[in-house]
Amino acid sequence: MDQPIRMKSNGQISVVLNSQKRKTVTKELPDFHVAPKVIPPEHSALKEIEEELGALVGMEEMKRTIKEIYAWIYVNKKREEMGLKAKKQALHMMFKGNPGTGKTTVARLIGKLFHKMNVLSKGHLIEAERADLVGEYIGHTAQKTRDLIKKAQGGILFIDEAYSLGRGGEKDFGKEAIDTLVKHMEDKQYEFILILAGYSREMDYLLSLNPGLHSRFPLVIDFPDYTIDQLMEIGAKMLAEREYSLSHEAEKKLREHLVEVRSVMSPNRFSNGRYVRNIIEKSIRAQAMRLLMQNSYDRHDLMMIRSNDLVFEDK
């Protein structure tokens, strides 16, 4: 043989290559380098949505779930092409979480993704609340609900604070809206997607009102409250989009305020990202008034939000 084979004391076989032939052998070995994970062109829809999801702060469970839904739909289509069983699945969803945790934003992204994948013919989002579904007399509610579902055909019907439909008890027309939704979720389950959103505990109560409701939501996504660091990141993104920034003192003051308000305000009253957005918008207006009074408009001043510009909501 050109190279000796040596038996080690532990039973392993060691092959020692001849130094003169090492280069030749190396050239003949296949290239085992792992190719970079480039998303193929047919997955451009996923790539685009991933980029938009990447701009969102937190929500890791939701991002993972959306990718899983994409993978399931895509693989199901491949199974269909191969003549394998590919049963359709209803994609109605329930979003559980406190206000300002990104539920509406995610619903829009899902509509966009499903439209690109030909799951939804339009991909538009119809936003609704209790007043849009519940009527004033018997039969009125069912008609209003059917009209909304018709508008949502080919897209998503997003009902925020959906638990309010079950607050009035047996005689309330909200129950009629729930019953109508349940019927059309079954009859037209592949023609539109229904997303119910609201507080976690209240949504669990809503599910208990109709025995057929729970089984019709195969996808339940939790939207946790943002951490203080995440809220600060959201604020920084909002400011950067508007070409503003916080001074060191303003950043410190905002962080301290968020820590304080989170400690005294109940979770279902604190509006997370929406709370931060309101502070930023009010503070930008306050900064504008300060600059107007000072008659100072250099580039640095126009971009900087100072600590005395910050306007906080009453706790």
PDB file of N, CA and C in Angstrom, residues 37 79 107 127 136 188 278 282 289 291 303:
ATOM      1  N   LYS A  37     -27.300  29.575   3.110  1.00  0.00           N
ATOM      2  CA  LYS A  37     -28.742  29.360   3.034  1.00  0.00           C
ATOM      3  C   LYS A  37     -29.405  30.521   2.295  1.00  0.00           C
ATOM      4  N   ARG A  79     -47.070  18.367  -1.985  1.00  0.00           N
ATOM      5  CA  ARG A  79     -47.714  17.061  -1.843  1.00  0.00           C
ATOM      6  C   ARG A  79     -48.832  16.903  -2.871  1.00  0.00           C
ATOM      7  N   ALA A 107     -51.590  41.000  11.741  1.00  0.00           N
ATOM      8  CA  ALA A 107     -52.734  40.567  10.908  1.00  0.00           C
ATOM      9  C   ALA A 107     -52.568  41.078   9.474  1.00  0.00           C
ATOM     10  N   GLU A 127     -61.036  45.610   9.485  1.00  0.00           N
ATOM     11  CA  GLU A 127     -61.000  45.737  10.947  1.00  0.00           C
ATOM     12  C   GLU A 127     -62.396  46.028  11.477  1.00  0.00           C
ATOM     13  N   GLU A 136     -79.384  46.467  16.639  1.00  0.00           N
ATOM     14  CA  GLU A 136     -80.277  47.009  17.665  1.00  0.00           C
ATOM     15  C   GLU A 136     -81.547  46.188  17.846  1.00  0.00           C
ATOM     16  N   LYS A 188     -67.696  28.896   4.923  1.00  0.00           N
ATOM     17  CA  LYS A 188     -66.769  29.593   4.020  1.00  0.00           C
ATOM     18  C   LYS A 188     -65.357  29.613   4.596  1.00  0.00           C
ATOM     19  N   ASN A 278     -47.448  57.423  21.643  1.00  0.00           N
ATOM     20  CA  ASN A 278     -48.141  58.638  22.088  1.00  0.00           C
ATOM     21  C   ASN A 278     -47.176  59.619  22.749  1.00  0.00           C
ATOM     22  N   LYS A 282     -46.351  63.397  21.180  1.00  0.00           N
ATOM     23  CA  LYS A 282     -46.575  64.591  21.999  1.00  0.00           C
ATOM     24  C   LYS A 282     -45.268  65.337  22.241  1.00  0.00           C
ATOM     25  N   MET A 289     -42.679  73.474  19.677  1.00  0.00           N
ATOM     26  CA  MET A 289     -43.072  74.696  20.382  1.00  0.00           C
ATOM     27  C   MET A 289     -41.861  75.354  21.040  1.00  0.00           C
ATOM     28  N   LEU A 291     -38.671  75.149  20.108  1.00  0.00           N
ATOM     29  CA  LEU A 291     -37.820  75.747  19.085  1.00  0.00           C
ATOM     30  C   LEU A 291     -38.438  77.031  18.533  1.00  0.00           C
ATOM     31  N   MET A 303     -33.321  68.022  15.283  1.00  0.00           N
ATOM     32  CA  MET A 303     -33.369  66.561  15.402  1.00  0.00           C
ATOM     33  C   MET A 303     -33.413  66.066  16.848  1.00  0.00           C
TER      34      MET A 303
END
